[in-house]
Amino acid sequence: MTSTRVSRRILLQSSVTAAAWLAAAPALIGRAQAATMKLRCSSSLPNDPKYANGRVYYDNLVKSLKANGLGDKIDVTFFPDNQLGQEIDVINSVKLGVIDLMVSGSSISANLVPLVGTFDLGYLFNSFQQQTKAFDAGAAKPIEDALLKGANIHIIGWAYNFGARSVLSKKPVKTPEDLAGLKIRTLPNPIITECLRLMGAAATPLAFGEIYTALQAGVLDGLEHDPPTILASKFYETAKHYALTQHNFSPLAVYFSDTTFNRMDPKLRESFLDAAKKAAIDTRAHGLAVEKEAQAALTEKGVTVVECDKEAFRKRVLPQTDNFIKARPEAKPVVDMIRATQA
């Protein structure tokens, strides 16, 4: 009798527990579905909210996510200043799905898919405004498709590096002859390296995080980059001459891992991609605004900013595009569309 009474009590308690669980299940499942998705975003630049394009994009993305009602659904953590590794390692991690987002120039992904190097060709663009018009007309689509197919990476937004790339050096540079023999840092990218070589420099590929110490040690005589990046990274402390070669209006890409893309709920993904594109547009406007301001700030810090014989540099670099098209005919429609676009 005792044994029977215990069994009934246990059965009754189990039934009550089961009923309670079933009643609570929808709420528990709802909370699980509403769990915040965590993403990691990498940038090689310092954590500067004004002059570093990665931080500016991140701030705009956070605002845009909140505006799209995703503030409590997607949490993006920002890792500036190479905290997740050098750019070449990070872009490979995005490819593998280890890192979700990366904000960087298009140049770094050309190491994975050479066709992306089309945008690195010297003097291809004549302004950022022209670049946007060309991209809106479809010039970026073949590049985006090639990167997704070849490296499992989406480009979910195009912005600008904060100014055209020009040459900062320890010696004055006005002509290709002045640049001869100078060890100028370039991205570890064959197209940009070739561009600087054609301009006359001893082009020296080097990871971004190693530039400052290389300038200090005399391993480098200079580098090529935009004014805000030079200011934010304090490269002006070791090189005082900035020649406005403006050889590359480098597009800034927002890279997104295809692995992360596929694990996102489709409805959530649509709103996220919309927010990412809006953030890129806001970042473009910011970049245009701070380029001249940064250039003026460099002057105040003792940098001599000079106009140079840009046409002489352009003529020396011009064969690069023809040779690139011969090697990669699929680049021709992209180049033709860009050249046909008026700013």
Coordinates of C-alpha atoms in Angstrom, one line a residue:
M1 CA 0.0 0.0 0.0
T2 CA 2.8 2.4 0.9
S3 CA 4.6 1.8 -2.3
T4 CA 1.4 2.4 -4.3
R5 CA 0.8 5.7 -2.5
V6 CA 4.3 6.9 -3.3
S7 CA 4.0 6.1 -6.9
R8 CA 0.8 8.0 -7.2
R9 CA 2.3 11.0 -5.5
I10 CA 5.3 10.9 -7.9
L11 CA 3.1 10.6 -10.8
L12 CA 1.0 13.5 -9.7
Q13 CA 4.0 15.7 -9.2
S14 CA 5.4 14.7 -12.6
S15 CA 2.1 15.6 -14.2
V16 CA 2.1 19.0 -12.5
T17 CA 5.7 19.6 -13.5
A18 CA 5.0 18.6 -17.1
A19 CA 2.0 20.8 -17.3
A20 CA 4.0 23.7 -16.0
W21 CA 6.8 23.1 -18.5
L22 CA 4.3 23.0 -21.4
A23 CA 2.7 26.2 -20.2
A24 CA 6.1 27.9 -20.1
A25 CA 7.5 26.4 -23.3
P26 CA 6.3 29.0 -25.7
A27 CA 8.0 31.8 -23.6
L28 CA 11.2 29.8 -23.3
I29 CA 11.3 29.1 -27.0
G30 CA 10.6 32.7 -27.7
R31 CA 13.4 33.8 -25.5
A32 CA 15.8 31.4 -27.3
Q33 CA 14.7 32.6 -30.7
A34 CA 15.2 36.2 -29.6
A35 CA 18.7 35.6 -28.4
T36 CA 21.0 38.4 -29.5
M37 CA 23.3 37.5 -32.4
K38 CA 26.9 38.4 -31.7
L39 CA 29.2 39.5 -34.5
R40 CA 32.8 40.5 -34.5
C41 CA 34.0 43.4 -36.7
S42 CA 37.7 44.0 -37.5
S43 CA 39.7 47.0 -38.6
S44 CA 43.5 47.6 -38.9
L45 CA 43.2 51.3 -38.1
P46 CA 43.3 52.9 -34.7
N47 CA 40.1 53.4 -32.6
D48 CA 39.7 57.0 -33.8
P49 CA 36.0 58.1 -34.1
K50 CA 36.8 60.9 -36.5
Y51 CA 39.7 59.9 -38.8
A52 CA 39.7 56.1 -38.8
N53 CA 37.3 54.7 -41.4
G54 CA 36.7 51.4 -39.5
R55 CA 35.6 53.1 -36.3
V56 CA 33.5 55.7 -38.2
Y57 CA 31.7 52.8 -40.1
Y58 CA 31.2 50.9 -36.9
D59 CA 29.6 53.9 -35.2
N60 CA 27.3 54.4 -38.2
L61 CA 26.4 50.7 -38.3
V62 CA 25.4 50.7 -34.6
K63 CA 23.1 53.7 -35.2
S64 CA 21.7 52.1 -38.3
L65 CA 21.0 48.8 -36.6
K66 CA 19.1 50.7 -33.9
A67 CA 17.1 52.6 -36.5
N68 CA 16.2 49.3 -38.1
G69 CA 14.9 47.9 -34.8
L70 CA 17.9 45.5 -34.5
G71 CA 19.6 47.1 -31.5
D72 CA 18.7 44.2 -29.2
K73 CA 18.9 41.5 -31.9
I74 CA 22.4 42.0 -33.2
D75 CA 25.4 43.0 -31.1
V76 CA 28.5 43.9 -33.1
T77 CA 31.8 44.1 -31.2
F78 CA 34.5 46.3 -32.8
F79 CA 38.1 45.2 -32.8
P80 CA 40.4 48.1 -34.1
D81 CA 44.1 48.4 -34.4
N82 CA 44.8 44.8 -35.7
Q83 CA 43.5 43.3 -32.5
L84 CA 42.3 40.2 -34.4
G85 CA 45.5 40.0 -36.5
Q86 CA 47.1 41.6 -39.5
E87 CA 44.7 42.3 -42.4
I88 CA 45.9 39.4 -44.6
D89 CA 45.1 37.0 -41.7
V90 CA 41.8 38.7 -41.0
I91 CA 40.5 38.5 -44.6
N92 CA 41.3 34.8 -44.5
S93 CA 39.4 34.4 -41.3
V94 CA 36.4 36.1 -42.8
K95 CA 36.7 33.7 -45.7
L96 CA 36.6 30.8 -43.2
G97 CA 33.8 32.3 -41.1
V98 CA 36.0 32.8 -38.0
I99 CA 35.5 36.6 -38.2
D100 CA 32.1 38.0 -39.3
L101 CA 32.9 41.5 -40.5
M102 CA 35.9 43.4 -41.7
V103 CA 36.2 47.0 -42.8
S104 CA 39.1 47.6 -45.1
G105 CA 40.1 48.7 -48.6
S106 CA 39.2 46.5 -51.5
S107 CA 43.0 45.9 -52.0
I108 CA 43.4 43.3 -49.3
S109 CA 40.9 40.9 -50.9
A110 CA 42.8 40.9 -54.2
N111 CA 45.1 38.5 -52.5
L112 CA 42.3 36.0 -52.5
V113 CA 40.6 36.9 -55.8
P114 CA 42.9 38.7 -58.2
L115 CA 40.1 40.3 -60.2
V116 CA 39.4 42.6 -57.2
G117 CA 42.8 44.2 -58.0
T118 CA 41.0 46.0 -60.8
F119 CA 40.1 48.7 -58.3
D120 CA 43.8 49.1 -57.4
L121 CA 44.9 50.1 -60.9
G122 CA 46.7 53.4 -60.7
Y123 CA 44.7 56.5 -61.8
L124 CA 41.7 54.4 -62.7
F125 CA 39.3 56.7 -60.8
N126 CA 39.5 60.4 -60.8
S127 CA 37.3 61.1 -57.8
F128 CA 35.2 59.3 -55.2
Q129 CA 32.1 60.8 -56.7
Q130 CA 32.9 59.2 -60.0
Q131 CA 33.5 55.9 -58.2
T132 CA 30.1 55.9 -56.6
K133 CA 28.4 56.7 -59.9
A134 CA 30.2 53.8 -61.6
F135 CA 29.4 51.4 -58.8
D136 CA 25.8 52.4 -58.8
A137 CA 25.8 51.8 -62.6
G138 CA 27.0 48.2 -62.0
A139 CA 30.8 48.4 -62.2
A140 CA 31.2 46.7 -58.8
K141 CA 28.9 43.8 -59.4
P142 CA 31.3 41.5 -61.3
I143 CA 33.9 42.1 -58.5
E144 CA 31.4 41.3 -55.8
D145 CA 30.3 38.1 -57.6
A146 CA 33.9 37.0 -58.1
L147 CA 34.7 37.5 -54.4
L148 CA 31.7 35.6 -53.2
K149 CA 32.4 32.7 -55.6
G150 CA 36.1 32.6 -55.1
A151 CA 36.4 33.4 -51.4
N152 CA 32.9 33.0 -49.7
I153 CA 32.9 36.7 -48.9
H154 CA 30.1 39.2 -49.5
I155 CA 30.7 42.9 -49.9
I156 CA 27.7 44.4 -48.2
G157 CA 28.6 48.0 -48.5
W158 CA 31.0 50.4 -50.3
A159 CA 32.3 53.5 -48.7
Y160 CA 35.5 55.5 -49.3
N161 CA 38.9 55.5 -47.7
F162 CA 39.1 59.0 -46.3
G163 CA 40.9 60.6 -49.2
A164 CA 42.9 59.6 -52.2
R165 CA 46.2 57.7 -51.6
S166 CA 49.2 59.9 -52.0
V167 CA 52.9 59.6 -51.0
L168 CA 54.2 60.6 -47.6
S169 CA 58.0 60.5 -47.4
K170 CA 61.1 61.7 -45.6
K171 CA 62.3 63.6 -48.6
P172 CA 60.4 66.0 -50.9
V173 CA 58.8 64.4 -54.0
K174 CA 57.4 66.4 -56.9
T175 CA 58.4 64.2 -59.9
P176 CA 59.0 60.5 -60.6
E177 CA 62.7 61.2 -60.6
D178 CA 62.4 62.4 -56.9
L179 CA 60.7 59.2 -56.0
A180 CA 63.4 57.0 -57.6
G181 CA 65.1 54.7 -55.1
L182 CA 62.8 55.6 -52.1
K183 CA 61.5 52.6 -50.2
I184 CA 57.8 53.4 -50.1
R185 CA 55.5 51.0 -48.2
T186 CA 52.6 49.6 -50.1
L187 CA 49.9 47.2 -49.2
P188 CA 50.9 43.5 -49.6
N189 CA 49.1 43.6 -52.9
P190 CA 50.8 43.1 -56.3
I191 CA 48.7 45.7 -58.2
I192 CA 49.5 48.6 -55.8
T193 CA 53.1 47.5 -55.5
E194 CA 53.4 47.6 -59.3
C195 CA 51.7 51.0 -59.4
L196 CA 54.3 52.5 -57.0
R197 CA 57.1 50.8 -58.9
L198 CA 55.9 52.3 -62.1
M199 CA 55.7 55.7 -60.4
G200 CA 59.4 55.3 -59.7
A201 CA 59.6 54.1 -56.1
A202 CA 61.3 51.1 -54.6
A203 CA 57.9 49.7 -53.7
T204 CA 58.0 47.8 -50.4
P205 CA 55.0 45.6 -49.3
L206 CA 54.5 45.6 -45.6
A207 CA 51.6 44.9 -43.1
F208 CA 49.9 48.0 -41.8
G209 CA 50.8 47.3 -38.2
E210 CA 54.5 47.3 -39.0
I211 CA 54.7 50.7 -40.8
Y212 CA 55.4 53.0 -37.8
T213 CA 58.4 51.0 -36.5
A214 CA 59.7 50.5 -40.0
L215 CA 59.7 54.3 -40.6
Q216 CA 61.4 54.8 -37.3
A217 CA 64.1 52.2 -38.0
G218 CA 64.8 53.6 -41.5
V219 CA 63.6 50.4 -43.2
L220 CA 61.1 52.6 -45.0
D221 CA 61.5 56.1 -46.5
G222 CA 57.7 56.6 -46.6
L223 CA 54.3 55.2 -47.5
E224 CA 51.3 55.9 -49.6
H225 CA 48.0 56.5 -47.9
D226 CA 45.2 59.0 -47.3
P227 CA 45.5 62.1 -45.0
P228 CA 43.2 61.0 -42.2
T229 CA 44.9 57.6 -41.9
I230 CA 48.3 59.2 -41.8
L231 CA 47.0 61.6 -39.1
A232 CA 45.2 58.9 -37.0
S233 CA 48.2 56.6 -37.1
K234 CA 50.8 59.4 -36.4
F235 CA 53.0 58.5 -39.4
Y236 CA 53.7 62.2 -39.7
E237 CA 56.0 61.9 -36.7
T238 CA 58.6 60.2 -38.8
A239 CA 58.0 61.5 -42.4
K240 CA 57.3 65.2 -43.1
H241 CA 56.7 65.5 -46.9
Y242 CA 53.3 64.7 -48.5
A243 CA 53.1 64.7 -52.3
L244 CA 49.6 64.8 -53.6
T245 CA 50.1 62.1 -56.2
Q246 CA 46.4 61.0 -55.7
H247 CA 47.3 57.8 -57.6
N248 CA 44.4 55.8 -56.1
F249 CA 40.9 56.6 -55.0
S250 CA 40.7 53.4 -53.0
P251 CA 37.2 52.1 -52.3
L252 CA 36.5 51.0 -48.8
A253 CA 34.7 47.6 -48.5
V254 CA 32.6 46.1 -45.8
Y255 CA 33.3 42.4 -45.9
F256 CA 30.8 39.9 -44.5
S257 CA 31.5 36.2 -44.1
D258 CA 29.2 33.9 -46.2
T259 CA 29.2 31.5 -43.2
T260 CA 27.6 34.3 -41.0
F261 CA 25.3 35.3 -43.9
N262 CA 23.9 31.8 -44.1
R263 CA 23.4 31.3 -40.4
M264 CA 21.4 34.5 -40.1
D265 CA 17.6 34.3 -40.1
P266 CA 16.5 35.5 -43.6
K267 CA 14.2 38.2 -42.2
L268 CA 16.9 39.4 -39.8
R269 CA 19.5 39.3 -42.5
E270 CA 17.5 41.5 -44.8
S271 CA 17.2 44.3 -42.2
F272 CA 20.9 43.8 -41.3
L273 CA 22.1 44.2 -44.9
D274 CA 19.9 47.3 -45.3
A275 CA 21.5 48.8 -42.1
A276 CA 25.0 47.9 -43.4
K277 CA 24.4 49.7 -46.7
K278 CA 23.0 52.8 -44.9
A279 CA 26.0 52.9 -42.6
A280 CA 28.3 52.8 -45.7
I281 CA 26.6 55.8 -47.3
D282 CA 26.9 57.8 -44.1
T283 CA 30.6 56.8 -43.9
R284 CA 31.2 58.1 -47.4
A285 CA 29.8 61.6 -46.5
H286 CA 32.1 61.6 -43.4
G287 CA 35.1 60.7 -45.4
L288 CA 34.7 63.5 -47.9
A289 CA 34.3 66.0 -45.0
V290 CA 37.4 65.0 -43.1
E291 CA 39.9 64.6 -45.9
K292 CA 40.7 68.4 -46.2
E293 CA 40.5 68.8 -42.5
A294 CA 43.1 66.1 -41.9
Q295 CA 45.3 67.5 -44.6
A296 CA 45.2 70.9 -42.8
A297 CA 46.0 69.2 -39.5
L298 CA 49.0 67.5 -41.0
T299 CA 50.3 70.9 -42.1
E300 CA 49.9 72.2 -38.5
K301 CA 52.0 69.2 -37.3
G302 CA 54.9 70.2 -39.6
V303 CA 54.1 68.2 -42.7
T304 CA 54.8 70.0 -46.0
V305 CA 51.9 69.2 -48.3
V306 CA 52.8 69.9 -52.0
E307 CA 51.2 69.6 -55.4
C308 CA 53.3 67.4 -57.7
D309 CA 53.6 66.6 -61.4
K310 CA 50.6 64.3 -61.3
E311 CA 50.4 64.0 -65.1
A312 CA 54.0 62.7 -65.2
F313 CA 53.1 60.0 -62.7
R314 CA 49.9 59.1 -64.5
K315 CA 51.6 58.6 -67.8
R316 CA 54.1 56.3 -66.3
V317 CA 51.4 54.2 -64.7
L318 CA 49.0 54.1 -67.7
P319 CA 50.4 50.9 -69.2
Q320 CA 49.4 49.0 -66.0
T321 CA 45.7 48.9 -66.9
D322 CA 46.3 47.7 -70.4
N323 CA 48.6 44.9 -69.2
F324 CA 46.1 43.9 -66.4
I325 CA 43.3 43.6 -69.0
K326 CA 45.4 41.5 -71.2
A327 CA 46.1 39.1 -68.3
R328 CA 42.4 39.3 -67.1
P329 CA 40.0 40.0 -69.9
E330 CA 37.1 39.8 -67.5
A331 CA 38.2 43.1 -66.1
K332 CA 37.6 45.0 -69.3
P333 CA 33.9 45.7 -68.9
V334 CA 34.6 47.0 -65.3
V335 CA 37.3 49.3 -66.5
D336 CA 35.3 50.5 -69.5
M337 CA 32.3 51.3 -67.3
I338 CA 34.5 53.3 -64.9
R339 CA 36.2 55.2 -67.6
A340 CA 32.9 56.0 -69.3
T341 CA 31.5 57.4 -66.0
Q342 CA 31.7 61.2 -65.6
A343 CA 32.0 62.6 -62.0

